[in-house]
mmCIF file of C-alpha atoms and ligand atoms in Angstrom:
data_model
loop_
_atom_site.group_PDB
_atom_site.id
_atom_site.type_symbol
_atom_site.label_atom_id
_atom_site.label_comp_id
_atom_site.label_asym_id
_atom_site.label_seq_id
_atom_site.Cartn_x
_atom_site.Cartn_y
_atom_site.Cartn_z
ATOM 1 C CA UNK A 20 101.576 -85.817 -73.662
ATOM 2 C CA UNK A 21 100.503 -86.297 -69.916
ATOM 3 C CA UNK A 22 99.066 -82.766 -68.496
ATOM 4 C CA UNK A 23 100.855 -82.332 -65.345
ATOM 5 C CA UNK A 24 97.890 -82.429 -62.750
ATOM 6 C CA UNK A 25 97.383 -78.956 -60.753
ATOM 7 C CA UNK A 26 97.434 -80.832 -57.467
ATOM 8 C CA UNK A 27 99.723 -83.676 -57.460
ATOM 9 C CA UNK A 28 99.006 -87.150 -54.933
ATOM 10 C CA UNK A 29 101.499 -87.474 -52.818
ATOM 11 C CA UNK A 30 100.057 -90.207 -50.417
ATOM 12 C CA UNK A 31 101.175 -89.825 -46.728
ATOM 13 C CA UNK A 32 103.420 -93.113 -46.534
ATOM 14 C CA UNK A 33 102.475 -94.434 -43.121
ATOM 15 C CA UNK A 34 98.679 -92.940 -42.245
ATOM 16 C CA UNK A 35 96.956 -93.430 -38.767
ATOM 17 C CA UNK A 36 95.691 -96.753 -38.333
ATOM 18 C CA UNK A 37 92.319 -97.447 -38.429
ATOM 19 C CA UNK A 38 92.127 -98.116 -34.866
ATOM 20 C CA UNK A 39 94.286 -94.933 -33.873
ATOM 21 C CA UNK A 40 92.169 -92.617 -35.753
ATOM 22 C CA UNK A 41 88.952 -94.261 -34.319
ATOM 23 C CA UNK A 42 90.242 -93.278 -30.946
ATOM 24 C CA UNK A 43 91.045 -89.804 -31.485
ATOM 25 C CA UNK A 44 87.679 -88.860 -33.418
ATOM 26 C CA UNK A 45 85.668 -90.405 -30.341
ATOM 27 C CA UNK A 46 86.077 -87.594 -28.732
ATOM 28 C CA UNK A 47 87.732 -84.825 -30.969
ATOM 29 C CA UNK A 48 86.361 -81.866 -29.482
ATOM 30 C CA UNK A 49 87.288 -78.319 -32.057
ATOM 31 C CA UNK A 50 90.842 -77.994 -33.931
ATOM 32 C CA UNK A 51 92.742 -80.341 -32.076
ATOM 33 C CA UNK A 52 92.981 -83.529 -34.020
ATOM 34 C CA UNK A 53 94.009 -83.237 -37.551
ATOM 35 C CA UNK A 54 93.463 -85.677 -40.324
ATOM 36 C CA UNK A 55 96.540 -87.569 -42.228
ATOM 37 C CA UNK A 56 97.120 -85.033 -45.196
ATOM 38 C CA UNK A 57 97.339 -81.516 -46.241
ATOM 39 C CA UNK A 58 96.990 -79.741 -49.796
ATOM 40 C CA UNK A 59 99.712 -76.858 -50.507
ATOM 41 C CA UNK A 60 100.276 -74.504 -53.586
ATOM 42 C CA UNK A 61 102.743 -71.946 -54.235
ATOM 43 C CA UNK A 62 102.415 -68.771 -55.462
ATOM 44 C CA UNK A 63 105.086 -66.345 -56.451
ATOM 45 C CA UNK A 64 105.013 -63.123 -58.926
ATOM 46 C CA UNK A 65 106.829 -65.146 -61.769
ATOM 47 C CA UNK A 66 105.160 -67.740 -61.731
ATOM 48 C CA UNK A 67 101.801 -67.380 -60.269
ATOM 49 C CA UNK A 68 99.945 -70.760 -58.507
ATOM 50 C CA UNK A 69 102.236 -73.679 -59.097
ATOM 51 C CA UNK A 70 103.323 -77.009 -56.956
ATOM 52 C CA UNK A 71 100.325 -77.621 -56.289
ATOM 53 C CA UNK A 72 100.608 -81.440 -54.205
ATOM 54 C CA UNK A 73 98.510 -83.034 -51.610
ATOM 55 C CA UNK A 74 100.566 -84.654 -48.969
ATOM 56 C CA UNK A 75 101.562 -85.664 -45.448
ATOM 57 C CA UNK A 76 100.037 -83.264 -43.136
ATOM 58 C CA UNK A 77 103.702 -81.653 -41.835
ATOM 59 C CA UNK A 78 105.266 -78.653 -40.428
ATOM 60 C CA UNK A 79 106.019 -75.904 -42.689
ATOM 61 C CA UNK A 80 109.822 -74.413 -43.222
ATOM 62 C CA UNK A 81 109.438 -71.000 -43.435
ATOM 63 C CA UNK A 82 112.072 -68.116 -43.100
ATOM 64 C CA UNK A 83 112.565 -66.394 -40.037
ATOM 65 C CA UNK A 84 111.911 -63.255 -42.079
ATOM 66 C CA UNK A 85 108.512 -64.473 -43.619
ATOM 67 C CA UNK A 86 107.002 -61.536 -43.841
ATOM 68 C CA UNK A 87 103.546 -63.105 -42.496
ATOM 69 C CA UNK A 88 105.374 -63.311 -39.128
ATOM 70 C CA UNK A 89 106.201 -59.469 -38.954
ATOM 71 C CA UNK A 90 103.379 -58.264 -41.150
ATOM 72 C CA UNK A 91 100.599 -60.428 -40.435
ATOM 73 C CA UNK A 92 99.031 -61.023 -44.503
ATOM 74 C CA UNK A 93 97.138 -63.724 -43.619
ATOM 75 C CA UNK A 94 93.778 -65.212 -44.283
ATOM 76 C CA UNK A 95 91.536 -67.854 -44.132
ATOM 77 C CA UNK A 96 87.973 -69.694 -44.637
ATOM 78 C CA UNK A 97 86.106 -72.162 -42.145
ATOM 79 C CA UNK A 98 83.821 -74.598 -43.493
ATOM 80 C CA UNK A 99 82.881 -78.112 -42.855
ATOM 81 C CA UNK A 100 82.641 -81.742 -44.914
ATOM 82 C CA UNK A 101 79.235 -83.582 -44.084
ATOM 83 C CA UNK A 102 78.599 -87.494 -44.225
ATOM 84 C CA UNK A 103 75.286 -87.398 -45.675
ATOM 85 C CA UNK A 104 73.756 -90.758 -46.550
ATOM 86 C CA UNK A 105 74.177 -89.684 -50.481
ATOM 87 C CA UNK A 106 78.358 -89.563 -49.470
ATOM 88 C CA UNK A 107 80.134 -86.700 -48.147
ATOM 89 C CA UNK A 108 78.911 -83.091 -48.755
ATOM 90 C CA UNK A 109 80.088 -79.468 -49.054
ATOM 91 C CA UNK A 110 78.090 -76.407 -48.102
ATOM 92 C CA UNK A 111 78.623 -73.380 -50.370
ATOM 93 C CA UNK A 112 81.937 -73.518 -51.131
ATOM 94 C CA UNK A 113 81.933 -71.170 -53.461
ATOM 95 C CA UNK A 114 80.984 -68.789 -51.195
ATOM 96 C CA UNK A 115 84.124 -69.724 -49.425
ATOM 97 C CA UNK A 116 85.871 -69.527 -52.631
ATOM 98 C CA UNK A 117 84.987 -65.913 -53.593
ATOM 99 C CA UNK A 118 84.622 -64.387 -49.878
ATOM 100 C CA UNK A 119 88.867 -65.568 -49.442
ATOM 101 C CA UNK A 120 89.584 -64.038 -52.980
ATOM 102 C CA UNK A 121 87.482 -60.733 -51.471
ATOM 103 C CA UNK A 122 90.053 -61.094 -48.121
ATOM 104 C CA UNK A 123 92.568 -61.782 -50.282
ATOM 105 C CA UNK A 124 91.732 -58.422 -52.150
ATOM 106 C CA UNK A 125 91.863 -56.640 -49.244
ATOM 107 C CA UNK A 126 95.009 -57.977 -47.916
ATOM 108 C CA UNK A 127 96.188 -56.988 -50.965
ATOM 109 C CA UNK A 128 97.285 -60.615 -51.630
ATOM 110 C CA UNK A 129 96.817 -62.648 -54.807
ATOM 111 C CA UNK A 130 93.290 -64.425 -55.573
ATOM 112 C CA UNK A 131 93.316 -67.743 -56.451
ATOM 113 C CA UNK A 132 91.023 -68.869 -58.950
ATOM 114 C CA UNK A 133 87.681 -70.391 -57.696
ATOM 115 C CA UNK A 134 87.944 -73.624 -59.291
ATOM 116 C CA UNK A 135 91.206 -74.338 -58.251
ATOM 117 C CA UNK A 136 90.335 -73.355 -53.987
ATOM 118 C CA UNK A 137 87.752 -75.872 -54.700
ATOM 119 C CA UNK A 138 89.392 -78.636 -56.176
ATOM 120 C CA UNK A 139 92.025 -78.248 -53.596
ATOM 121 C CA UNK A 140 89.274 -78.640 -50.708
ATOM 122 C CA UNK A 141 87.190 -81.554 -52.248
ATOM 123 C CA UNK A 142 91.132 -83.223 -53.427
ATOM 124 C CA UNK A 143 91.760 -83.054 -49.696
ATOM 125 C CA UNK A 144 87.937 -84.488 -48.421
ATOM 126 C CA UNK A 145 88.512 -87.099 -50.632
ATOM 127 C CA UNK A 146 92.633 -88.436 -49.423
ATOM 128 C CA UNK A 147 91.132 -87.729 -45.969
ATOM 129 C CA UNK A 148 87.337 -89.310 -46.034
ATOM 130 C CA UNK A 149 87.916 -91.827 -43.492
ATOM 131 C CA UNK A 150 88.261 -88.795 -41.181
ATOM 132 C CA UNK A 151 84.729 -87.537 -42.105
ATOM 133 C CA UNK A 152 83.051 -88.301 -38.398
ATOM 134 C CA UNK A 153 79.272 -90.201 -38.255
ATOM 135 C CA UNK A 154 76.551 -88.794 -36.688
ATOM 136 C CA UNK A 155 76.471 -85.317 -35.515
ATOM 137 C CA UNK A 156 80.674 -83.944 -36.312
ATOM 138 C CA UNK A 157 81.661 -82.717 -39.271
ATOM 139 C CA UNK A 158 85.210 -82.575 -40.980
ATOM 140 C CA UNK A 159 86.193 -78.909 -40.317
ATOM 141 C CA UNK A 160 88.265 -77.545 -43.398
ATOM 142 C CA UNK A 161 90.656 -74.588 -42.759
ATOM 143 C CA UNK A 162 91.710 -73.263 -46.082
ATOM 144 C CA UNK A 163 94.488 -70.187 -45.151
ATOM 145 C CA UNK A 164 96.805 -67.897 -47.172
ATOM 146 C CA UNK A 165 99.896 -66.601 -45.781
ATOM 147 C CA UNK A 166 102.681 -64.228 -46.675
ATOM 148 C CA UNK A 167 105.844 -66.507 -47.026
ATOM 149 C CA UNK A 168 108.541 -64.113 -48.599
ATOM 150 C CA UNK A 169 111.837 -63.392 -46.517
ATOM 151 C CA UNK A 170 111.772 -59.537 -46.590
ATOM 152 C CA UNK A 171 111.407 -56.984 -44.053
ATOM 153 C CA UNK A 172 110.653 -54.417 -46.053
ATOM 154 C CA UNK A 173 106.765 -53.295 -45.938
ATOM 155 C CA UNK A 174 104.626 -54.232 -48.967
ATOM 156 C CA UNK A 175 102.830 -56.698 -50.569
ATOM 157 C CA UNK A 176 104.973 -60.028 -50.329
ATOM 158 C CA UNK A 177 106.108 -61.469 -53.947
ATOM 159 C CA UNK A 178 105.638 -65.052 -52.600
ATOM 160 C CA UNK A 179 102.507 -66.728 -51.000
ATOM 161 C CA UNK A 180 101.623 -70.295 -49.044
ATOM 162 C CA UNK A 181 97.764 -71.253 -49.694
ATOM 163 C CA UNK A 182 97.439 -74.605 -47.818
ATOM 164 C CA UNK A 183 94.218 -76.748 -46.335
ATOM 165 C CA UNK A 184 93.754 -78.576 -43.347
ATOM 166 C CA UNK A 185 91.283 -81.056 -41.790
ATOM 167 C CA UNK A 186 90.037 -81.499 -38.306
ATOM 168 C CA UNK A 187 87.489 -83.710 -37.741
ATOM 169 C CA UNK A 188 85.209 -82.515 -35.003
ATOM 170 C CA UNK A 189 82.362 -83.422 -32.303
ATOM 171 C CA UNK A 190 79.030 -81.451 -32.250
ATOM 172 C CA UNK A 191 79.668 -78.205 -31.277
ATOM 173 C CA UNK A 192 77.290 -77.989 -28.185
ATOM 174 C CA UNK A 193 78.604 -80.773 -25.963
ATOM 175 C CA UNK A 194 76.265 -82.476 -23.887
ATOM 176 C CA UNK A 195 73.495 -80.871 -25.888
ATOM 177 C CA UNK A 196 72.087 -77.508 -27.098
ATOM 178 C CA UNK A 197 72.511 -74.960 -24.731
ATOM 179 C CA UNK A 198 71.811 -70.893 -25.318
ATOM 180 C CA UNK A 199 75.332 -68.828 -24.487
ATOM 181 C CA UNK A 200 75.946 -65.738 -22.469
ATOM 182 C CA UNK A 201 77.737 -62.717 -24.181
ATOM 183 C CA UNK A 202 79.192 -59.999 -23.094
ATOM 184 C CA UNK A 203 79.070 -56.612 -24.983
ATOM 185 C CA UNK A 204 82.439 -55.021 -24.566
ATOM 186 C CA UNK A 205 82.790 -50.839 -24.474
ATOM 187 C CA UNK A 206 86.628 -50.895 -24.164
ATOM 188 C CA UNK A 207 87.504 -52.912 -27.349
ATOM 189 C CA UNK A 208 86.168 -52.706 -30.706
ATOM 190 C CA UNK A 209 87.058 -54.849 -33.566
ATOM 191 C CA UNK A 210 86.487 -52.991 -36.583
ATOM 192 C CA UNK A 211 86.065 -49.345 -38.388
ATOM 193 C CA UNK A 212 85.033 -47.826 -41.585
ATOM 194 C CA UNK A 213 87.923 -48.563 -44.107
ATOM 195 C CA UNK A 214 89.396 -51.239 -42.120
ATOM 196 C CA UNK A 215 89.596 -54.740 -42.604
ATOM 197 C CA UNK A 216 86.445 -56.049 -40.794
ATOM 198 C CA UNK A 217 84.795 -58.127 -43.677
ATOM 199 C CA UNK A 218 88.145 -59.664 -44.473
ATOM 200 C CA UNK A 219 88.590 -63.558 -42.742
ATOM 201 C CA UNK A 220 92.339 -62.133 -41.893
ATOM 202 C CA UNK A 221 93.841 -63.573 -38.804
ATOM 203 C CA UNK A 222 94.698 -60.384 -37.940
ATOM 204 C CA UNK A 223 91.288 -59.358 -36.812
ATOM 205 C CA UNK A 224 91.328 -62.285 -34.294
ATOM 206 C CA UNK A 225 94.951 -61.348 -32.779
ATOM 207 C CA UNK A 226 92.932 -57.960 -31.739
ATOM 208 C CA UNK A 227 89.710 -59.741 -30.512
ATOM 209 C CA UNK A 228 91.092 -61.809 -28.033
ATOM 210 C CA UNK A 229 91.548 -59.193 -25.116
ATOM 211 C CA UNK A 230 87.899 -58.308 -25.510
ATOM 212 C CA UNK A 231 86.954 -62.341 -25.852
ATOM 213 C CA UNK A 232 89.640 -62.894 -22.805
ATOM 214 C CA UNK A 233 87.122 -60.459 -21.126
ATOM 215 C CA UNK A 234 84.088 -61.763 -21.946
ATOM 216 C CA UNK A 235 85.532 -65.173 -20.214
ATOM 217 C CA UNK A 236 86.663 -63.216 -17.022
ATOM 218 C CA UNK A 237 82.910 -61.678 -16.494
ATOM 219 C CA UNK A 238 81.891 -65.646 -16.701
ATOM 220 C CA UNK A 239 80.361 -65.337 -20.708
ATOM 221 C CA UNK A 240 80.752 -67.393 -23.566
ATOM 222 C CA UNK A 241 81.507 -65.030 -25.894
ATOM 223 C CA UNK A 242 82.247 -61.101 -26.970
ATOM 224 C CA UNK A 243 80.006 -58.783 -28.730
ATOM 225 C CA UNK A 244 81.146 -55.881 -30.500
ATOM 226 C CA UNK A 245 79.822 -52.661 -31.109
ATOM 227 C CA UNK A 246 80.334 -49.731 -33.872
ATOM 228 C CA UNK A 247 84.366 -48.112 -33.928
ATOM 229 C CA UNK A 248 82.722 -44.748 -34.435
ATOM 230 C CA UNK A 249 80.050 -44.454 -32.041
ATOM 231 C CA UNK A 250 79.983 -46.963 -29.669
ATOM 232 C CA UNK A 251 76.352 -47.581 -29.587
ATOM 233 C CA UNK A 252 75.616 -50.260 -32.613
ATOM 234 C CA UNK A 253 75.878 -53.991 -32.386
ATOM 235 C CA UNK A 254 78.203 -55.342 -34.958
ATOM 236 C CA UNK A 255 78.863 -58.725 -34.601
ATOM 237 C CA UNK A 256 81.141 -61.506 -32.177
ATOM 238 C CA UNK A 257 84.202 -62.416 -32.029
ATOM 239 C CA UNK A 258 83.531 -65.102 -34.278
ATOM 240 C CA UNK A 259 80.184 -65.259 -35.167
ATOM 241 C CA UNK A 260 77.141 -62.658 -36.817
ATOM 242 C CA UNK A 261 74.155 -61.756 -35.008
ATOM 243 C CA UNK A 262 69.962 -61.781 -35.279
ATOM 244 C CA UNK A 263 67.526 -60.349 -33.470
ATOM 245 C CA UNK A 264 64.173 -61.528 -33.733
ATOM 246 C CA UNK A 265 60.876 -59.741 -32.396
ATOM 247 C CA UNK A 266 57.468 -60.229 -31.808
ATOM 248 C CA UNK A 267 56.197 -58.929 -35.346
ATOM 249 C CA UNK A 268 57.790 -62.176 -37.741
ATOM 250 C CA UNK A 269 60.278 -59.647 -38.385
ATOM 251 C CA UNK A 270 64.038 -60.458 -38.277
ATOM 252 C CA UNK A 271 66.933 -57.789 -37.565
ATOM 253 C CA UNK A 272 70.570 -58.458 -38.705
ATOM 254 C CA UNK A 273 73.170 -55.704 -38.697
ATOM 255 C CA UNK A 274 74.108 -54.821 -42.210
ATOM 256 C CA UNK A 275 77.002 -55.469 -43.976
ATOM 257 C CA UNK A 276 80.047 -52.991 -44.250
ATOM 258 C CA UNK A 277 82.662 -53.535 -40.882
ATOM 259 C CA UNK A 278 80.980 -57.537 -39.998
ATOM 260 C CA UNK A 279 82.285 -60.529 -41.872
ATOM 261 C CA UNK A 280 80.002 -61.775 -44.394
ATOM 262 C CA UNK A 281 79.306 -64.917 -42.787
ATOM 263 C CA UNK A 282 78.028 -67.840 -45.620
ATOM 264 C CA UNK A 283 75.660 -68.694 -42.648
ATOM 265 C CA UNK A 284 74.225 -65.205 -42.289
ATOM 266 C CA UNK A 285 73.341 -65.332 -45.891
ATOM 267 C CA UNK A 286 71.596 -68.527 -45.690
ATOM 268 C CA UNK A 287 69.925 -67.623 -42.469
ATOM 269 C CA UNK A 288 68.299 -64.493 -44.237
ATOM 270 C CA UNK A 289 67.105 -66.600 -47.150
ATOM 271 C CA UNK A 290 65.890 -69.128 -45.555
ATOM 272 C CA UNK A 291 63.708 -66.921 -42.914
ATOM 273 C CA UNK A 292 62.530 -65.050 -45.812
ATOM 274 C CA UNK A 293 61.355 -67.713 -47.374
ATOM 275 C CA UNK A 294 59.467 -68.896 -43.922
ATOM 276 C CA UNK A 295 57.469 -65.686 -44.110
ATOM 277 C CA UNK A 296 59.748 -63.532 -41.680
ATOM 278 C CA UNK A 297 60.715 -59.826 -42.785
ATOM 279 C CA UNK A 298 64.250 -59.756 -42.527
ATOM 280 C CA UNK A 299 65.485 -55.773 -41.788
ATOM 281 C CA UNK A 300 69.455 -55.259 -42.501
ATOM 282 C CA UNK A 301 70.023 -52.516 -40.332
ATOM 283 C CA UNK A 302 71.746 -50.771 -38.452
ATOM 284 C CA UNK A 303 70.356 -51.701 -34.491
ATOM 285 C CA UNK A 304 71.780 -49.756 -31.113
ATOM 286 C CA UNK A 305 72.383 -51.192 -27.610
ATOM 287 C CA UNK A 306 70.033 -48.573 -26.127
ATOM 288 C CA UNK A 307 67.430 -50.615 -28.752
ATOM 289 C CA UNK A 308 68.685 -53.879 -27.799
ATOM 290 C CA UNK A 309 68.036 -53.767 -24.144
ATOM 291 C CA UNK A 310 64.975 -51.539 -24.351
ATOM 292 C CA UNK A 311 63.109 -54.520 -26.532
ATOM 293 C CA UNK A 312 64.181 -56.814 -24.463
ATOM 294 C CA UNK A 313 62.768 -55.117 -21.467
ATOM 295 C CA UNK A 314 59.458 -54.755 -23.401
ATOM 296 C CA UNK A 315 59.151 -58.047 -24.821
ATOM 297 C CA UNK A 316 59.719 -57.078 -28.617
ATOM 298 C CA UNK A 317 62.676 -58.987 -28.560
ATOM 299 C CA UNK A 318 61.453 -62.385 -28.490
ATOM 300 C CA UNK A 319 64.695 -64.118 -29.114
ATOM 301 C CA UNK A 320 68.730 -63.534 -30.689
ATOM 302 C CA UNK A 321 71.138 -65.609 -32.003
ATOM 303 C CA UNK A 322 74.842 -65.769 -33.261
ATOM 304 C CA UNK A 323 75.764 -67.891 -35.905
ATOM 305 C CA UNK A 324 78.699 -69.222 -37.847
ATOM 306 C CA UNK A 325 79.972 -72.254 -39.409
ATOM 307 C CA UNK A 326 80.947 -73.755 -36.304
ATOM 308 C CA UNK A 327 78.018 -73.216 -34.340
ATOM 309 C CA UNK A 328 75.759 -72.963 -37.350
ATOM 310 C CA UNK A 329 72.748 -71.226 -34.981
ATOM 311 C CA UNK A 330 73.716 -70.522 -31.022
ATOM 312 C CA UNK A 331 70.578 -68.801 -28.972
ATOM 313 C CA UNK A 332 71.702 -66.258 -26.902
ATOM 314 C CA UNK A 333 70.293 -66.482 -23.299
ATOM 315 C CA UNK A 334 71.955 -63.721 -21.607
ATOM 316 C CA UNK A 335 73.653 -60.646 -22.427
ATOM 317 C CA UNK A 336 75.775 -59.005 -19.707
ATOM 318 C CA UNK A 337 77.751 -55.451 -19.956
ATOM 319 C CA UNK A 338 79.803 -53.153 -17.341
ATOM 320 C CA UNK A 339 76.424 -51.970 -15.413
ATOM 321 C CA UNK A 340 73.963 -55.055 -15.612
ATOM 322 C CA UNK A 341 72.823 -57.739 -17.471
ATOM 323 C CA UNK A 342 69.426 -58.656 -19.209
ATOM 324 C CA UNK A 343 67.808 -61.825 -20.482
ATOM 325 C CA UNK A 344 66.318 -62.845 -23.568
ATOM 326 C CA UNK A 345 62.777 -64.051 -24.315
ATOM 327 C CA UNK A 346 63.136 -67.587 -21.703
ATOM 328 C CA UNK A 347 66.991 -67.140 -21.780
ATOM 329 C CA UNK A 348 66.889 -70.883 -23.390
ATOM 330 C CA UNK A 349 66.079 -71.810 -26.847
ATOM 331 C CA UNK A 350 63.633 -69.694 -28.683
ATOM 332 C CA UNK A 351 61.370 -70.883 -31.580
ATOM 333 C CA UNK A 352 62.177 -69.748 -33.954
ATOM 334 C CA UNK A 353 66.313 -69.867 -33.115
ATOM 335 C CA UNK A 354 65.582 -73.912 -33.005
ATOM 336 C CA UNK A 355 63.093 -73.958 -36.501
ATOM 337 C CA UNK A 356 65.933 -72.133 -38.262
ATOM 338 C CA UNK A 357 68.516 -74.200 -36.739
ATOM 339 C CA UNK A 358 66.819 -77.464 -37.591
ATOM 340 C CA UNK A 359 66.389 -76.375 -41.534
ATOM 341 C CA UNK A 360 69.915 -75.617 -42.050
ATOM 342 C CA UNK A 361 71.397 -78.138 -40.238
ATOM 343 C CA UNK A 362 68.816 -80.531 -42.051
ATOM 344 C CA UNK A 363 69.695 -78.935 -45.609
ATOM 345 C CA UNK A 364 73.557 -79.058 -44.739
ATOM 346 C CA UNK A 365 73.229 -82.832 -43.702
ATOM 347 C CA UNK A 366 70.924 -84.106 -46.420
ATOM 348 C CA UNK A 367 67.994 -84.695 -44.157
ATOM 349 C CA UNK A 368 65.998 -81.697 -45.741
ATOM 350 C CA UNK A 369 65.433 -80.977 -49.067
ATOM 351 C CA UNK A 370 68.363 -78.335 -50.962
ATOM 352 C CA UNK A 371 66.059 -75.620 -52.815
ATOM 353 C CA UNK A 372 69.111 -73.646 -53.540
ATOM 354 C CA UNK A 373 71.799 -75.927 -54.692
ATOM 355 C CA UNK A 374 73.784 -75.208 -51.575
ATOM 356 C CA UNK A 375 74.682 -78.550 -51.167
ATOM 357 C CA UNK A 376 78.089 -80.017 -53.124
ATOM 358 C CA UNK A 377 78.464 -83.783 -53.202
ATOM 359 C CA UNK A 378 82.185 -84.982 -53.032
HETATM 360 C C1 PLP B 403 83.956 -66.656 -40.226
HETATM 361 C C2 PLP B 403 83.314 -65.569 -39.423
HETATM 362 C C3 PLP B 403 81.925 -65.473 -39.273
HETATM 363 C C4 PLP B 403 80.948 -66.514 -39.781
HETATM 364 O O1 PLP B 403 81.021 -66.753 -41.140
HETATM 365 P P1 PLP B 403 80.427 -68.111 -41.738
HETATM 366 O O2 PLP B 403 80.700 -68.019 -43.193
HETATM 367 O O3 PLP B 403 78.985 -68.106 -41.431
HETATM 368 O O4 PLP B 403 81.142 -69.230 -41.057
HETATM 369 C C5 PLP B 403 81.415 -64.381 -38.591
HETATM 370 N N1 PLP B 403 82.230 -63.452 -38.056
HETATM 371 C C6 PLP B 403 83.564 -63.523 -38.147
HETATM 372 C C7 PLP B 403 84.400 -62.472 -37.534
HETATM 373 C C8 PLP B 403 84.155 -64.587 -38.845
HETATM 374 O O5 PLP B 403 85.483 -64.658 -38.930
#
């Protein structure tokens, strides 16, 4: 008896040339090129995961009543295959694995078992390899859950898409490294006690872009948010988690509870740690942030995320004034940080932790 494999190989039957695909990863830029295949699995109350196939990257057919479209139960993960010069590479993906199952939870959608998120990611590396870039890019993966059942009534949906996609992409600082500008916004905030700001749910970005729409307008690269209930502690981006570092080797991160749980963040804290800085989880005000600053304390800050990995931040304006950071460029420690996790997550550096996958 054959087992029936849980992803079946349905091979796209006419893939980009060689010489097409070369041309659009010269220049790829973030999420708009898309390799030749995508996986997809089913999931329905009766019969749980099933139909599992990787196949020709296509639109989907979904219902005009799918409740995703009306209800918004949706979620997703963001990580990135390497070309290391061992073969391609994965960076903690089962920390992608458990944090979606944790979204999933809160979504109150159904968890997909770990093995099976992974074998659908590495099944779709592997079709798609050709699409891994050289050099600095990465293949960005965008695992994603939605709500697919036609029914307008409001609950849980019986019936679920989980799907992956591939987009190769360039470095993620054009033109080279380059600290960013944020703006700290006091009319939006993205998430409160009880609410759904450690879930990856695409609904948390539909309410972040007025405040990240804002940020743009007053000429900055990105948003920061502060605290739902008091309006006074720094949370995270739009997109991204946040450190603070000052003049003592000690390291300030906000803690968890309303911020995603980024897989970088977590890595970031080990890793300084381990470099001899005191990393504080706490809870860190605005009033703080721009008093250190002022006093020198602050010697640097960064966002990071996996499509950044480590982003200095020069700048920070608000409504009444603006204030720079340590030399407003790239700080030391921002750039010795940056250069051990890129360098673990590329092969270059030596993987203490097992973070690294191979495909
Ligand atoms: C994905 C995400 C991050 C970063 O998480 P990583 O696992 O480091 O990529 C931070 N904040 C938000 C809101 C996110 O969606």
């Amino acid at each position: 008896m054959t087992v029936k494999p849980r992803i079946a190989l349905i091979p796209h039957a006419s893939p980009t040339s060689p010489a097409a695909r070369a041309a659009l990863m010269e220049n790829p830029g973030f999420g708009k090129v898309f390799s030749d295949h995508m996986v997809t699995i089913t999931w329905s109350v009766e019969r749980g995961w099933h139909d599992g196939a990787v196949k020709a990257r296509a639109p989907f057919a979904i219902d005009p009543a799918a409740a995703v479209l009306h209800y918004a139960q949706e979620i997703f993960e963001g990580m990135k295959a390497y070309r290391t010069k061992d073969g391609l590479a994965l960076f903690r993906p089962e920390e992608n694995a458990r944090r979606l199952n944790l979204s999933a939870e809160r979504m109150a959608m159904p968890p997909i078992p770990e093995d099976l998120f992974i074998e659908a990611v590495e099944t779709l590396v592997r079709i798609d390899a050709d699409w891994v870039p050289e050099g600095d890019g990465s293949l960005y993966l965008r695992p994603f859950m939605f709500a697919s059942e036609a029914f307008l009534g409001v609950r849980p949906a019986s019936e679920y898409i989980f799907c992956v996609i591939a987009s190769p992409v360039g470095a993620y600082f054009k033109g080279g490294y380059k600290a960013v500008t944020v703006w700290v916004s006091d009319d939006y905030t993205r998430a409160a006690p009880g609410g759904t700001g450690a879930a990856k749910c695409g609904g948390n970005y539909a309410a972040s872009l007025i405040a990240q729409a804002e940020a743009t307008r007053n000429g900055c690269d990105q948003v920061v948010f502060l605290d739902a209930a008091e309006r006074r502690w720094i949370e995270e981006l739009g997109g991204m988690n946040v450190f603070f570092v000052m003049d003592d080797k000690r390291i300030v991160t906000p803690p968890l509870g309303t911020i995603l749980p980024g897989i970088t963040r977590a890595s970031i804290m080990k890793l300084a740690a381990e470099a001899g800085y005191t990393v504080e989880e706490r809870l860190y005000g605005f009033d703080e942030w721009q008093a250190d600053a002022k006093s020198g304390k602050l010697r640097e800050a960064f966002a990071c995320g996996t499509a950044a990995v480590i982003a200095g931040i020069g700048t920070v304006k608000f409504r009444d004034g603006s204030f720079a950071i340590g030399n407003s460029g790239d700080g030391e420690v921002t750039s010795q940080l940056r250069a051990k996790l890129v360098g673990v997550q590329r092969g270059t550096v030596k993987d203490d932790h097992g973070w690294v996958r191979k495909i």
